[in-house]
mmCIF file with all atom_site columns, C-alpha atoms in Angstrom:
data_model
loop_
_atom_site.group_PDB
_atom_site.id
_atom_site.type_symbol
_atom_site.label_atom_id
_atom_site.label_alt_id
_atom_site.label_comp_id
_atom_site.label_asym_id
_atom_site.label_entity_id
_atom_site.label_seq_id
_atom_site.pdbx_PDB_ins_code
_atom_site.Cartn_x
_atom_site.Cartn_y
_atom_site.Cartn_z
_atom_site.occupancy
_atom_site.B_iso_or_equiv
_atom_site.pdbx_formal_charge
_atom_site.auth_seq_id
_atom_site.auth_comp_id
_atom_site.auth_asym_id
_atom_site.auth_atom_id
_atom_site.pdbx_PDB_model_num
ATOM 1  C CA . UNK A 1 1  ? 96.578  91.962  99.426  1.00 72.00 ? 154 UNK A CA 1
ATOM 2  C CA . UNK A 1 2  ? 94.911  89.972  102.007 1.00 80.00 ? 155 UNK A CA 1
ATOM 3  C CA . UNK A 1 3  ? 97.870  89.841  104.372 1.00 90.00 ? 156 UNK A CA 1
ATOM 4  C CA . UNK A 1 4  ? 97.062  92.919  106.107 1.00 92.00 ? 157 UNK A CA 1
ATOM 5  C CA . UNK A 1 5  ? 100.554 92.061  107.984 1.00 94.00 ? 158 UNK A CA 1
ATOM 6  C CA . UNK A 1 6  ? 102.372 92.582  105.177 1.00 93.00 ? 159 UNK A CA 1
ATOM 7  C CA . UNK A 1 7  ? 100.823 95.060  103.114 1.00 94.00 ? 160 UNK A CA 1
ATOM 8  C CA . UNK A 1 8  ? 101.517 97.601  106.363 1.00 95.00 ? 161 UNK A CA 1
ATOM 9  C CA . UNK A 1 9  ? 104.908 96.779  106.119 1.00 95.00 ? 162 UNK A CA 1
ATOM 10 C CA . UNK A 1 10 ? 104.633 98.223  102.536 1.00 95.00 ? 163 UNK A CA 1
ATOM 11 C CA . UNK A 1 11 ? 102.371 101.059 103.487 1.00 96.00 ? 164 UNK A CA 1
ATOM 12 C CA . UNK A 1 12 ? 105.321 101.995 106.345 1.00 97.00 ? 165 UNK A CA 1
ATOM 13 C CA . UNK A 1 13 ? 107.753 102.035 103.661 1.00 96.00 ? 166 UNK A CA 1
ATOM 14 C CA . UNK A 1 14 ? 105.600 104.098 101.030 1.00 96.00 ? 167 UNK A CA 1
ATOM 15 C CA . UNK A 1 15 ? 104.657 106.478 104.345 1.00 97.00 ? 168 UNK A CA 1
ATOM 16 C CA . UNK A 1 16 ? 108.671 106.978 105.502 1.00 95.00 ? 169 UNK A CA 1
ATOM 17 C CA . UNK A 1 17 ? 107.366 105.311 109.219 1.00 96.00 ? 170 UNK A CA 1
ATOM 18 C CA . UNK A 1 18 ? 108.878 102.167 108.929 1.00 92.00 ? 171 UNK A CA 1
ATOM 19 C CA . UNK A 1 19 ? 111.863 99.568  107.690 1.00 91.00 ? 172 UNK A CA 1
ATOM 20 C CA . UNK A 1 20 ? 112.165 100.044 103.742 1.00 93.00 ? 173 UNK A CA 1
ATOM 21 C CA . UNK A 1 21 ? 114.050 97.381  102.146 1.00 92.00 ? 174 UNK A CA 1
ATOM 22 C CA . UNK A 1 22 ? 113.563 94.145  99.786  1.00 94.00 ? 175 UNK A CA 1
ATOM 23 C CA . UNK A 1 23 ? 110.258 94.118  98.056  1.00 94.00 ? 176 UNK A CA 1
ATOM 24 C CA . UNK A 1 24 ? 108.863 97.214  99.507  1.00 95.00 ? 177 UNK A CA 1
ATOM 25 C CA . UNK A 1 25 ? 111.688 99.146  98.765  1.00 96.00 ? 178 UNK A CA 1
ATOM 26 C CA . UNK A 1 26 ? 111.793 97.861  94.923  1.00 94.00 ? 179 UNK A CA 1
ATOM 27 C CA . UNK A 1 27 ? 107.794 98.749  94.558  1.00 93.00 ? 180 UNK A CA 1
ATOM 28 C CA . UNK A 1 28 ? 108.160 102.348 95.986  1.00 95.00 ? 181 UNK A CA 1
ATOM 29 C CA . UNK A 1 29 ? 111.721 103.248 93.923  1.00 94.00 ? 182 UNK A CA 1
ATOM 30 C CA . UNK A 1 30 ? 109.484 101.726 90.686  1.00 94.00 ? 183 UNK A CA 1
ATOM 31 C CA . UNK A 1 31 ? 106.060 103.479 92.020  1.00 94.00 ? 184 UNK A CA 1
ATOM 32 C CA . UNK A 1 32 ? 107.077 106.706 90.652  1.00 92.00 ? 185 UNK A CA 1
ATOM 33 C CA . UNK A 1 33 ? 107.784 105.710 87.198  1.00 94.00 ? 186 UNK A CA 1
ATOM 34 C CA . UNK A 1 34 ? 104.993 103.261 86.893  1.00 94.00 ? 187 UNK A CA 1
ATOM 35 C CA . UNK A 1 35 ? 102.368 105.882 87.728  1.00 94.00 ? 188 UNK A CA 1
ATOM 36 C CA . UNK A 1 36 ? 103.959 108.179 84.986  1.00 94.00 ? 189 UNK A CA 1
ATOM 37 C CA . UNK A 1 37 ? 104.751 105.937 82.035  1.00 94.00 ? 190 UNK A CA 1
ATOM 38 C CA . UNK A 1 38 ? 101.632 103.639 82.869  1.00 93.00 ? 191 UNK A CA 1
ATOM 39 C CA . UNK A 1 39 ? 103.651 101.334 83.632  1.00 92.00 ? 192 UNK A CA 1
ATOM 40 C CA . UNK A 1 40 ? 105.763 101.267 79.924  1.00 92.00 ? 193 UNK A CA 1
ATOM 41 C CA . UNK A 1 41 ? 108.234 98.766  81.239  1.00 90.00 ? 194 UNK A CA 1
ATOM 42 C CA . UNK A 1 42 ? 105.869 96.191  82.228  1.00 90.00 ? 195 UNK A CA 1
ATOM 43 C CA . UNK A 1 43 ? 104.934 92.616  80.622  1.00 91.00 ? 196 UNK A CA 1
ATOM 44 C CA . UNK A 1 44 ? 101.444 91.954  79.759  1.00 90.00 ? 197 UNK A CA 1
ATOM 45 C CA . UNK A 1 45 ? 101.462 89.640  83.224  1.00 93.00 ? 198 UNK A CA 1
ATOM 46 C CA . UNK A 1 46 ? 103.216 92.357  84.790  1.00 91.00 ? 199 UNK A CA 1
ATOM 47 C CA . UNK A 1 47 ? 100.419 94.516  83.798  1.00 92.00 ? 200 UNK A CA 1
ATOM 48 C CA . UNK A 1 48 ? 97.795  91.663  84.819  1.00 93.00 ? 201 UNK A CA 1
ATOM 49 C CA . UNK A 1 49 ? 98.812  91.727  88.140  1.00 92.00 ? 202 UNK A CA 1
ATOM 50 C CA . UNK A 1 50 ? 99.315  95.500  88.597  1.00 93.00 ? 203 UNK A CA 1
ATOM 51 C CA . UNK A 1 51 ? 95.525  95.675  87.159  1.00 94.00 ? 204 UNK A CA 1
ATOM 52 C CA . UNK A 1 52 ? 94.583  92.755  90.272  1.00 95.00 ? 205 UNK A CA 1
ATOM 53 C CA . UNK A 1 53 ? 96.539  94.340  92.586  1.00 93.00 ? 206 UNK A CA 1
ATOM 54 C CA . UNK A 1 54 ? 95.363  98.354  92.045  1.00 95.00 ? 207 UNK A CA 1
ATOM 55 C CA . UNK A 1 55 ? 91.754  97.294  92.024  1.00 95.00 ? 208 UNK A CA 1
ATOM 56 C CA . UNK A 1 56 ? 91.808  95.321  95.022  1.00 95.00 ? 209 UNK A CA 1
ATOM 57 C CA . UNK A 1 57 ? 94.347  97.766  97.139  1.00 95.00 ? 210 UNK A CA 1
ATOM 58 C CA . UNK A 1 58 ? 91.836  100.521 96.039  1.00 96.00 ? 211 UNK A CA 1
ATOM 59 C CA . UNK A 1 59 ? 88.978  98.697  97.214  1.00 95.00 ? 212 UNK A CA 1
ATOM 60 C CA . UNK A 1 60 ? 89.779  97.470  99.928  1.00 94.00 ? 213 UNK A CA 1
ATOM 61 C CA . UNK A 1 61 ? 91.972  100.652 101.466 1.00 96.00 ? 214 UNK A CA 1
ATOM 62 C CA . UNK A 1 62 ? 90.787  103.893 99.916  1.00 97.00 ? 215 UNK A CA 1
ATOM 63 C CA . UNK A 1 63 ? 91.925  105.960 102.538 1.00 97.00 ? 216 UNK A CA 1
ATOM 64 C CA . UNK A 1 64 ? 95.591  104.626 102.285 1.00 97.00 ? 217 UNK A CA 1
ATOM 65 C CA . UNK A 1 65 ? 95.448  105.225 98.314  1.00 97.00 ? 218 UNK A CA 1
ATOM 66 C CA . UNK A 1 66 ? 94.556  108.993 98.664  1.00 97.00 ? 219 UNK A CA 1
ATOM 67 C CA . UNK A 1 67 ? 97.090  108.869 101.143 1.00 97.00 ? 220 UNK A CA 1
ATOM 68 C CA . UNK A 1 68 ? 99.598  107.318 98.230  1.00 96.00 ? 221 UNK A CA 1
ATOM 69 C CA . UNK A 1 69 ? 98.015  109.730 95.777  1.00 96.00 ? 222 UNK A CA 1
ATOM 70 C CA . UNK A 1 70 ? 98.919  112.936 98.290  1.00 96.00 ? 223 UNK A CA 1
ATOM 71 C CA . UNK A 1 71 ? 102.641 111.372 98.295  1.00 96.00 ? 224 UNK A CA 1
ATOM 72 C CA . UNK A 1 72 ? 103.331 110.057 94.653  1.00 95.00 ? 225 UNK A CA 1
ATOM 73 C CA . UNK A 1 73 ? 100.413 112.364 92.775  1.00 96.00 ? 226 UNK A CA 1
ATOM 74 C CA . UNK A 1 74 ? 99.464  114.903 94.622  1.00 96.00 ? 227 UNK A CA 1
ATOM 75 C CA . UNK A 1 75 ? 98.681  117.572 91.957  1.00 96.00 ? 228 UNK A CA 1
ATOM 76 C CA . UNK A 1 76 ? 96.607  114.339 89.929  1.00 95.00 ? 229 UNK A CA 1
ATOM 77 C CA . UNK A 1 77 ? 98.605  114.769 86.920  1.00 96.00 ? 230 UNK A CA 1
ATOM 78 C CA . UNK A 1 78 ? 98.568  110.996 86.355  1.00 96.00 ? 231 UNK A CA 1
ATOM 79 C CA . UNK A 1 79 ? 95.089  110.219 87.334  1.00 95.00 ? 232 UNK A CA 1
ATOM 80 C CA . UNK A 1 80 ? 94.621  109.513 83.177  1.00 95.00 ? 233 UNK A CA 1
ATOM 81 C CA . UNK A 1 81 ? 97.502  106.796 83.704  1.00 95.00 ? 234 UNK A CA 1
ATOM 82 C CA . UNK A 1 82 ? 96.060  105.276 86.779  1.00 95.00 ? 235 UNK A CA 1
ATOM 83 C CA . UNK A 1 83 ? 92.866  104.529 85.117  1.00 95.00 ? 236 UNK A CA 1
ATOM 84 C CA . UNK A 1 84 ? 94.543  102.723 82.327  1.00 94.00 ? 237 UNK A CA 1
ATOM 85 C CA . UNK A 1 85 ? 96.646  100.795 84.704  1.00 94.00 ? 238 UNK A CA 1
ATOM 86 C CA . UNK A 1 86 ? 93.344  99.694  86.694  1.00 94.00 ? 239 UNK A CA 1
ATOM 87 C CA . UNK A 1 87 ? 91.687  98.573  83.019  1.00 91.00 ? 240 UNK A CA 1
ATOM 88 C CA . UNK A 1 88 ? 94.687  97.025  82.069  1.00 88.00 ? 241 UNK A CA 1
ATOM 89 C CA . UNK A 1 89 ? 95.376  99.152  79.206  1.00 83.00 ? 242 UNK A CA 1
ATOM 90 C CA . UNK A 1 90 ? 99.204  99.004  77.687  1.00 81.00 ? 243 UNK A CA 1
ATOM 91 C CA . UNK A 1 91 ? 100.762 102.528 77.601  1.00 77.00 ? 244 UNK A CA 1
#
């Protein structure tokens, strides 16, 4: 999160601008399913860092998460989902 380097390189990938492969590539195949089953396949330090990670993203880049939101969300049928995933909640 505070390589802004790197987390472009996943924003590209999320976007469809830019190389999508390794890491990137895994988050935005998962992204999908993560946003819709709160994350059901996730450990509790899976969930830990998804909870870190969310917050911080959101925080510090709000325009590029309504721009993720318009892409992976856009009719805010999991906005219930992504509040538990930003308190930590389990499914």
């Amino acid at each position: 999160m505070d390589n802004d380097r790197v987390l472009n390189v996943y924003l590209a990938c999320l976007y469809d601008e830019g190389p999508c492969g390794g890491r990137p590539q895994l988050v935005k195949g998962a992204l999908h399913d993560i946003l819709a089953t709160t994350c059901s396949k996730c450990n509790d330090q899976h969930r830990e860092r998804l909870k870190y990670s969310l917050n911080k993203f959101i925080e510090k880049r709000p325009a590029d998460w309504e721009r993720i939101l318009s892409i992976f969300d856009p009719n805010g049928e999991y906005k219930d989902n992504i509040e538990k995933l930003r308190k930590g909640l389990p499914p």
